[in-house]
CSV table of C-alpha atoms in Angstrom, one decimal:
chain,number,residue,atom,x,y,z
L,106,MET,CA,-62.3,21.1,-29.0
L,107,ILE,CA,-62.6,21.4,-32.1
L,108,ALA,CA,-61.2,24.2,-34.2
L,109,LYS,CA,-62.0,25.1,-38.3
L,110,ILE,CA,-59.8,27.2,-40.0
L,111,THR,CA,-60.8,29.3,-43.2
L,112,LYS,CA,-59.0,32.3,-44.6
L,113,GLY,CA,-60.1,35.4,-46.2
L,114,ALA,CA,-60.3,39.3,-47.4
L,115,ARG,CA,-62.3,40.8,-45.4
L,116,ALA,CA,-63.3,41.2,-41.7
L,117,GLY,CA,-66.7,43.1,-43.0
L,118,GLY,CA,-67.9,39.9,-44.0
L,119,ALA,CA,-66.9,37.7,-41.5
L,120,LEU,CA,-68.3,40.2,-39.1
L,121,ARG,CA,-71.6,40.8,-40.9
L,122,TYR,CA,-72.6,36.5,-40.8
L,123,ASP,CA,-71.2,36.2,-37.3
L,124,MET,CA,-73.7,39.2,-35.9
L,125,GLY,CA,-76.5,37.7,-38.8
L,126,ARG,CA,-79.2,35.6,-38.2
L,127,GLY,CA,-77.4,33.0,-39.6
L,128,HIS,CA,-78.2,30.7,-42.7
L,129,ARG,CA,-80.6,29.1,-40.9
L,130,GLU,CA,-81.6,32.0,-38.6
L,131,GLU,CA,-79.4,30.0,-35.4
L,132,HIS,CA,-77.9,32.9,-34.4
L,133,VAL,CA,-79.2,33.3,-30.5
L,134,ASN,CA,-78.2,37.0,-29.2
L,135,PRO,CA,-74.8,37.4,-31.3
L,136,ARG,CA,-72.4,39.5,-28.9
L,137,VAL,CA,-69.3,40.4,-28.7
L,138,VAL,CA,-66.8,38.2,-26.3
L,139,GLY,CA,-63.5,38.9,-26.3
L,140,GLY,CA,-61.0,41.1,-28.9
L,141,SER,CA,-57.9,43.2,-28.6
L,142,VAL,CA,-59.8,46.1,-31.4
L,143,PRO,CA,-62.2,48.3,-29.0
L,144,GLY,CA,-65.9,49.4,-30.3
L,145,THR,CA,-69.2,47.7,-31.8
L,146,PRO,CA,-69.3,44.8,-34.2
L,147,GLN,CA,-69.5,47.5,-37.0
L,148,GLN,CA,-66.4,49.6,-35.7
L,149,ILE,CA,-64.6,46.6,-35.4
L,150,ALA,CA,-64.8,45.5,-39.3
L,151,ARG,CA,-63.9,49.0,-40.7
L,152,ILE,CA,-60.7,49.3,-38.3
L,153,ILE,CA,-59.5,46.2,-39.0
L,154,ASP,CA,-59.8,46.2,-43.2
L,155,ARG,CA,-58.5,49.8,-42.3
L,156,HIS,CA,-55.9,48.8,-40.9
L,157,ASN,CA,-55.1,45.8,-43.5
L,158,ARG,CA,-54.6,48.4,-46.0
L,159,ARG,CA,-51.5,49.0,-45.2
L,160,ARG,CA,-50.0,46.0,-46.7
L,161,PRO,CA,-51.7,45.5,-50.1
L,162,ASP,CA,-49.6,43.0,-51.5
L,163,VAL,CA,-51.8,40.1,-49.6
L,164,ALA,CA,-54.7,39.7,-50.7
L,165,ARG,CA,-56.0,36.9,-48.0
L,166,PRO,CA,-54.5,38.8,-44.7
L,167,ILE,CA,-58.7,37.2,-42.5
L,168,TRP,CA,-57.6,34.3,-40.1
L,169,ARG,CA,-60.7,32.6,-39.5
L,170,CYS,CA,-61.1,30.3,-36.5
L,171,SER,CA,-64.5,28.6,-35.5
L,172,LEU,CA,-63.5,26.8,-31.5
L,173,SER,CA,-66.5,24.6,-30.7
L,174,LEU,CA,-67.2,22.6,-28.0
L,175,PRO,CA,-68.9,18.4,-27.9
L,176,ASP,CA,-72.0,18.2,-25.8
L,177,GLU,CA,-70.1,17.0,-22.8
L,178,ASP,CA,-68.5,19.8,-22.3
L,179,GLY,CA,-71.8,21.6,-21.3
L,180,VAL,CA,-72.1,25.8,-22.1
L,181,LEU,CA,-69.8,27.8,-21.0
L,182,ASP,CA,-70.4,31.6,-20.3
L,183,ASP,CA,-68.9,34.0,-21.8
L,184,GLU,CA,-65.9,34.8,-19.7
L,185,ARG,CA,-64.9,31.8,-19.8
L,186,TRP,CA,-65.1,31.7,-23.5
L,187,GLY,CA,-63.3,35.1,-23.4
L,188,GLN,CA,-60.5,33.3,-21.3
L,189,ILE,CA,-60.4,30.7,-24.2
L,190,ALA,CA,-59.8,32.6,-27.4
L,191,GLU,CA,-57.5,35.3,-25.6
L,192,GLN,CA,-55.7,32.6,-24.5
L,193,TYR,CA,-55.6,30.8,-27.8
L,194,VAL,CA,-55.3,33.9,-30.2
L,195,GLY,CA,-51.9,34.8,-27.7
L,196,ARG,CA,-50.5,31.6,-28.4
L,197,MET,CA,-50.9,31.3,-32.4
L,198,TRP,CA,-50.4,34.9,-33.1
L,199,GLY,CA,-48.9,36.2,-30.1
L,200,PRO,CA,-50.2,39.9,-28.6
L,201,ASP,CA,-49.7,42.6,-31.3
L,202,VAL,CA,-52.4,41.5,-33.5
L,203,PRO,CA,-56.0,42.9,-34.3
L,204,TRP,CA,-58.6,40.1,-33.0
L,205,VAL,CA,-62.1,39.6,-32.0
L,206,ALA,CA,-64.6,37.0,-30.8
L,207,ILE,CA,-68.4,36.3,-31.5
L,208,ARG,CA,-70.4,34.0,-29.9
L,209,HIS,CA,-73.7,33.6,-31.6
L,210,GLY,CA,-74.6,30.3,-30.1
L,211,ASP,CA,-73.8,27.5,-26.7
L,212,ASP,CA,-71.8,25.5,-28.4
L,213,HIS,CA,-69.0,28.0,-30.2
L,214,ILE,CA,-67.5,31.2,-30.9
L,215,HIS,CA,-65.7,32.3,-34.1
L,216,LEU,CA,-62.6,34.1,-34.3
L,217,THR,CA,-61.3,36.9,-36.7
L,218,VAL,CA,-57.8,37.6,-36.6
L,219,SER,CA,-55.5,39.9,-38.6
L,220,ARG,CA,-51.8,38.8,-40.2
L,221,VAL,CA,-50.9,42.3,-40.2
L,222,ARG,CA,-49.3,43.3,-37.1
L,223,TRP,CA,-50.5,46.6,-35.4
L,224,SER,CA,-47.3,47.4,-36.1
L,225,GLY,CA,-47.1,46.5,-40.0
L,226,THR,CA,-45.4,43.4,-40.3
L,227,LEU,CA,-47.6,40.3,-41.3
L,228,ALA,CA,-48.0,37.1,-39.2
L,229,SER,CA,-47.2,33.7,-41.0
L,230,ASP,CA,-50.0,31.3,-41.3
L,231,SER,CA,-47.7,28.8,-43.0
L,232,HIS,CA,-47.9,25.6,-40.5
L,233,ASP,CA,-51.3,26.8,-38.6
L,234,TYR,CA,-53.3,23.6,-39.3
L,235,ALA,CA,-50.0,22.3,-37.2
L,236,ARG,CA,-49.5,24.5,-34.7
L,237,SER,CA,-53.4,24.8,-33.7
L,238,ARG,CA,-53.3,21.1,-32.9
L,239,PRO,CA,-51.1,20.9,-29.7
L,240,ILE,CA,-52.3,25.0,-28.7
L,241,VAL,CA,-56.2,23.1,-28.5
L,242,ARG,CA,-55.1,20.3,-26.8
L,243,ALA,CA,-53.4,22.3,-24.3
L,244,LEU,CA,-56.6,24.6,-23.8
L,245,GLU,CA,-58.5,21.8,-22.8
L,246,ALA,CA,-56.2,19.9,-20.2
L,247,GLU,CA,-56.2,23.2,-19.2
L,248,HIS,CA,-60.1,24.1,-19.0
L,249,GLY,CA,-61.1,20.5,-18.0
L,250,LEU,CA,-62.7,20.2,-21.4
L,251,THR,CA,-62.9,17.5,-23.3
L,252,ASN,CA,-60.3,15.6,-25.3
L,253,ALA,CA,-61.5,15.6,-29.4
L,254,GLU,CA,-58.8,13.7,-30.6
L,255,GLU,CA,-59.8,11.2,-28.0
L,256,ARG,CA,-63.5,11.8,-28.1
L,257,SER,CA,-63.5,11.5,-32.4
L,258,ASP,CA,-63.9,8.4,-34.7
L,259,ARG,CA,-61.5,9.6,-37.2
L,260,VAL,CA,-63.5,6.2,-39.4
L,261,ALA,CA,-66.9,7.5,-38.7
L,262,PRO,CA,-68.1,10.5,-40.6
L,263,GLN,CA,-69.4,12.7,-37.8
L,264,VAL,CA,-73.1,13.3,-37.2
L,265,SER,CA,-73.8,17.3,-37.1
L,266,GLY,CA,-75.8,19.2,-34.9
L,267,ARG,CA,-79.0,19.8,-36.9
L,268,GLU,CA,-79.2,15.4,-37.1
L,269,ARG,CA,-78.7,15.6,-33.9
L,270,ALA,CA,-81.7,17.9,-32.9
L,271,ALA,CA,-83.7,15.6,-35.6
L,272,ALA,CA,-82.7,12.8,-33.2
L,273,GLN,CA,-83.9,14.7,-29.9
L,274,ARG,CA,-87.4,15.5,-31.5
L,275,ARG,CA,-88.5,12.1,-32.1
L,276,GLY,CA,-87.7,11.1,-28.7
L,277,ALA,CA,-84.1,8.7,-29.8
L,278,GLU,CA,-81.5,8.0,-27.1
L,279,ARG,CA,-79.1,8.8,-29.4
L,280,PRO,CA,-78.7,9.4,-33.1
L,281,GLU,CA,-79.8,7.0,-35.2
L,282,ARG,CA,-76.3,6.8,-37.3
L,283,GLU,CA,-74.2,6.2,-33.9
L,284,GLN,CA,-76.4,3.0,-32.7
L,285,LEU,CA,-76.1,1.7,-36.1
L,286,ARG,CA,-72.8,2.4,-35.6
L,287,ASP,CA,-72.5,0.3,-32.5
L,288,LEU,CA,-74.8,-2.6,-33.3
L,289,VAL,CA,-73.4,-3.1,-37.4
L,290,ARG,CA,-70.1,-3.4,-36.2
L,291,ALA,CA,-71.3,-6.0,-33.1
L,292,ALA,CA,-73.3,-7.7,-36.0
L,293,ARG,CA,-70.4,-7.9,-37.6
L,294,ASP,CA,-68.0,-9.2,-35.3
L,295,ALA,CA,-70.7,-11.8,-34.7
L,296,SER,CA,-70.8,-13.5,-37.5
L,297,ALA,CA,-67.0,-13.1,-38.7
L,298,GLY,CA,-66.4,-15.7,-41.3
L,299,GLY,CA,-69.6,-16.9,-41.3
L,300,GLY,CA,-70.3,-14.7,-44.9
L,301,ARG,CA,-73.4,-13.0,-45.7
L,302,ALA,CA,-76.6,-15.1,-44.5
L,303,ALA,CA,-74.7,-14.7,-40.6
L,304,PHE,CA,-74.7,-11.2,-40.7
L,305,GLU,CA,-78.0,-10.6,-42.0
L,306,THR,CA,-79.6,-12.3,-38.9
L,307,ALA,CA,-77.4,-11.1,-36.9
L,308,LEU,CA,-78.8,-8.0,-38.1
L,309,ALA,CA,-82.5,-8.8,-38.0
L,310,GLU,CA,-81.3,-10.1,-34.4
L,311,ALA,CA,-80.3,-6.3,-33.7
L,312,GLY,CA,-83.0,-4.7,-34.9
L,313,VAL,CA,-81.5,-3.0,-37.2
L,314,THR,CA,-83.2,-3.1,-41.0
L,315,TYR,CA,-81.2,-3.4,-43.9
L,316,ARG,CA,-81.0,-3.4,-47.8
L,317,ALA,CA,-78.7,-5.4,-50.1
L,318,ASN,CA,-77.4,-3.2,-52.8
L,319,VAL,CA,-76.7,-5.7,-55.4
L,320,ALA,CA,-75.9,-5.0,-59.5
L,321,ARG,CA,-77.9,-6.1,-62.8
L,322,ASN,CA,-75.0,-7.8,-63.5
L,323,GLY,CA,-74.8,-9.6,-59.2
L,324,ARG,CA,-71.9,-7.8,-58.2
L,325,MET,CA,-72.9,-7.1,-54.8
L,326,SER,CA,-71.7,-3.4,-53.9
L,327,GLY,CA,-72.9,-2.8,-50.3
L,328,TYR,CA,-75.5,-2.1,-47.7
L,329,SER,CA,-77.8,0.2,-46.2
L,330,PHE,CA,-79.2,0.4,-42.6
L,331,SER,CA,-82.0,1.5,-41.2
L,332,LEU,CA,-83.6,1.7,-37.6
L,333,PRO,CA,-87.0,1.5,-37.1
L,334,GLY,CA,-89.1,4.9,-36.2
L,335,TRP,CA,-86.1,6.3,-38.3
L,336,THR,CA,-88.8,8.6,-40.7
L,337,ASP,CA,-88.1,11.9,-42.1
L,338,GLY,CA,-90.1,14.6,-41.9
L,339,GLU,CA,-93.0,13.2,-44.6
L,340,GLY,CA,-92.7,10.0,-42.3
L,341,GLU,CA,-90.6,8.1,-45.4
L,342,GLN,CA,-87.7,6.3,-43.9
L,343,VAL,CA,-84.5,6.8,-43.9
L,344,TRP,CA,-81.7,4.8,-45.4
L,345,ALA,CA,-77.6,5.2,-44.4
L,346,ALA,CA,-75.5,3.4,-46.9
L,347,ALA,CA,-73.2,2.1,-45.2
L,348,SER,CA,-69.7,4.7,-45.4
L,349,ARG,CA,-72.0,7.2,-44.1
L,350,VAL,CA,-72.9,4.9,-41.2
L,351,SER,CA,-68.8,3.5,-41.0
L,352,ARG,CA,-66.3,3.2,-43.7
L,353,ASP,CA,-64.8,0.2,-41.7
L,354,LEU,CA,-68.5,-1.1,-43.0
L,355,ARG,CA,-68.4,-0.8,-46.9
L,356,TRP,CA,-68.6,-4.1,-48.7
L,357,ALA,CA,-64.8,-4.0,-49.4
L,358,GLN,CA,-64.0,-4.5,-45.7
L,359,LEU,CA,-66.7,-6.6,-44.9
L,360,ASP,CA,-66.9,-8.6,-47.5
L,361,THR,CA,-63.2,-9.8,-46.5
L,362,VAL,CA,-64.8,-10.0,-42.5
L,363,LEU,CA,-67.6,-12.4,-43.4
L,364,GLY,CA,-65.5,-15.2,-44.6
L,365,ARG,CA,-64.1,-14.7,-48.6
L,366,PRO,CA,-60.5,-14.7,-48.8
L,367,ASP,CA,-58.5,-11.0,-48.9
L,368,PRO,CA,-57.5,-11.0,-52.5
L,369,ARG,CA,-54.2,-9.7,-51.6
L,370,ILE,CA,-53.2,-12.8,-49.9
L,371,ALA,CA,-55.7,-15.5,-52.4
L,372,TYR,CA,-52.7,-16.2,-55.4
L,373,ALA,CA,-50.8,-17.9,-52.3
L,374,LEU,CA,-53.4,-20.2,-50.8
L,375,PRO,CA,-53.7,-23.7,-52.2
L,376,ARG,CA,-56.4,-24.1,-54.3
L,377,PRO,CA,-58.7,-27.5,-53.3
L,378,GLU,CA,-57.1,-29.7,-56.2
L,379,GLN,CA,-53.9,-29.0,-55.4
L,380,ALA,CA,-55.1,-29.8,-51.4
L,381,ALA,CA,-56.4,-33.1,-52.1
L,382,ALA,CA,-53.3,-34.3,-54.1
L,383,VAL,CA,-51.2,-33.2,-50.6
L,384,ASP,CA,-53.3,-35.1,-48.7
L,385,GLN,CA,-53.4,-38.2,-50.7
L,386,ALA,CA,-49.7,-38.1,-51.5
L,387,PRO,CA,-47.4,-40.9,-49.5
L,388,GLU,CA,-45.1,-40.0,-47.4
L,389,VAL,CA,-41.4,-39.9,-48.7
L,390,GLU,CA,-38.6,-40.0,-46.2
L,391,ALA,CA,-36.6,-36.6,-47.3
L,392,ALA,CA,-33.5,-37.5,-48.8
L,393,PRO,CA,-30.4,-35.9,-46.4
L,394,SER,CA,-29.7,-32.4,-47.4
L,395,ARG,CA,-26.3,-31.6,-49.1
L,396,GLU,CA,-24.7,-28.9,-47.7
L,397,LEU,CA,-23.4,-25.9,-49.6
L,398,PRO,CA,-20.8,-23.1,-50.0
L,399,PHE,CA,-22.4,-19.9,-48.3
L,400,LEU,CA,-22.5,-17.3,-50.8
L,401,PRO,CA,-21.8,-13.6,-49.4
L,402,GLY,CA,-25.3,-12.0,-50.0
L,403,VAL,CA,-26.8,-15.3,-51.3
L,404,SER,CA,-29.6,-17.1,-49.3
L,405,ALA,CA,-29.1,-20.5,-48.3
L,406,ALA,CA,-32.9,-20.8,-50.4
L,407,ALA,CA,-31.2,-19.1,-53.1
L,408,ALA,CA,-28.1,-21.5,-53.2
L,409,ARG,CA,-29.6,-24.4,-53.1
L,410,SER,CA,-32.3,-23.1,-56.1
L,411,ARG,CA,-28.9,-22.7,-58.4
L,412,SER,CA,-27.2,-25.5,-57.4
L,413,THR,CA,-30.7,-27.7,-58.7
L,414,THR,CA,-31.7,-25.3,-61.7
L,415,ALA,CA,-28.8,-23.6,-63.1
L,416,GLY,CA,-27.5,-26.3,-64.4
L,417,PRO,CA,-23.9,-28.0,-64.9
L,418,PRO,CA,-20.8,-26.1,-63.5
L,419,ARG,CA,-19.2,-24.0,-65.4
L,420,ARG,CA,-15.6,-24.9,-65.9
L,421,PRO,CA,-12.6,-23.6,-65.0
L,422,PRO,CA,-10.1,-22.0,-66.9
L,423,GLY,CA,-7.8,-23.9,-68.7
L,424,TRP,CA,-10.0,-27.1,-68.8
L,425,SER,CA,-10.0,-29.6,-71.4
L,426,ALA,CA,-11.8,-32.8,-72.6
L,427,GLY,CA,-8.6,-34.5,-72.1
L,428,THR,CA,-8.1,-33.8,-68.3
L,429,ALA,CA,-11.8,-35.2,-67.7
L,430,PRO,CA,-11.9,-39.3,-67.3
L,431,GLY,CA,-12.5,-41.0,-69.9
L,432,ALA,CA,-12.0,-38.0,-72.5
L,433,ALA,CA,-11.6,-38.4,-75.9
L,434,PRO,CA,-8.2,-37.0,-76.8
L,435,HIS,CA,-7.9,-33.3,-77.6
L,436,ARG,CA,-6.6,-32.9,-81.4
L,437,PRO,CA,-4.0,-30.0,-82.1
L,438,GLY,CA,-6.0,-27.1,-83.3
L,439,GLN,CA,-9.2,-28.3,-81.9
L,440,GLN,CA,-10.8,-25.9,-79.9
L,441,PRO,CA,-11.7,-27.6,-76.1
L,442,GLY,CA,-15.2,-29.5,-76.5
L,443,GLY,CA,-16.3,-29.0,-79.7
L,444,PRO,CA,-14.4,-30.0,-83.3
L,445,GLY,CA,-11.2,-28.2,-84.8
L,446,ARG,CA,-10.9,-24.9,-87.1
L,447,GLY,CA,-12.5,-25.6,-90.5
L,448,GLN,CA,-14.5,-28.9,-89.1
L,449,GLY,CA,-18.1,-29.1,-88.6
L,450,ARG,CA,-20.6,-25.4,-89.2
L,451,GLY,CA,-18.6,-23.3,-91.1
L,452,ARG,CA,-18.0,-19.5,-90.4
């Protein structure tokens, strides 16, 4: 079950839509299936809007939610929908809010709830999306309905009811985009590492029609897919961009799977001439490693790097050239390791 939440100012407009014909005259037999406000839909709307005037400080007191079911759950009767609506509203808002549930289709209902409680206090809509999710999951389990989160493919754009109906009119077993999703993913997996040629061969073998979208500069930007017999009302072939089939089929993702190294790690891969030089280099016995003293907070690799690249070690305090074996004698007034005062470079 999927819950879609919106908010508004007046119940009158919401109920006029619910009880009307719909944008495409798709509403069939609109009727009340639950609620806490008596009367006809027109009377219910007037009662709720008049009640909301008690809180003129609230700009959008109307909370709307549609609860819809997938095809797998079949068609529930009005009594069952009324139970689901009452349980949902009660767990979201408690028992003391004005609300009504309208049904005008087989697979969903519309809830209109006033956040102004009968007592006049305001029900907070803070985190309402987060609060709704576990309530919906619990109702699915209690009523033996399909878990919408497990069913939904978050990577793939969902197929609308209009698209499903059009596919049925064409006699398709499933909507074409759902078929393409499975077929193109299978072709991608079968041709992994084989490049575009292998991928396009796999598409053709699966019966998928494709178009490569190449810019004038020769840069590949992705594919569009179709199936034989997928045409619109005028008989024109229908094409679906890869991102409309599934976001993991966009060229940025496909290109990586089909063989080009991921640009995020390409810099770490050896160039061909480097790899050849390594293969042809004679084997040399590694020199014994020198033990390095432990330095707190410094890795062994970092310590080894310091020992080979940092130059000669620093001279300890009190060191002079005269203390080193074979060094020139130290003259009075001369700085250790350099000319004396007044000698060499002037100040």
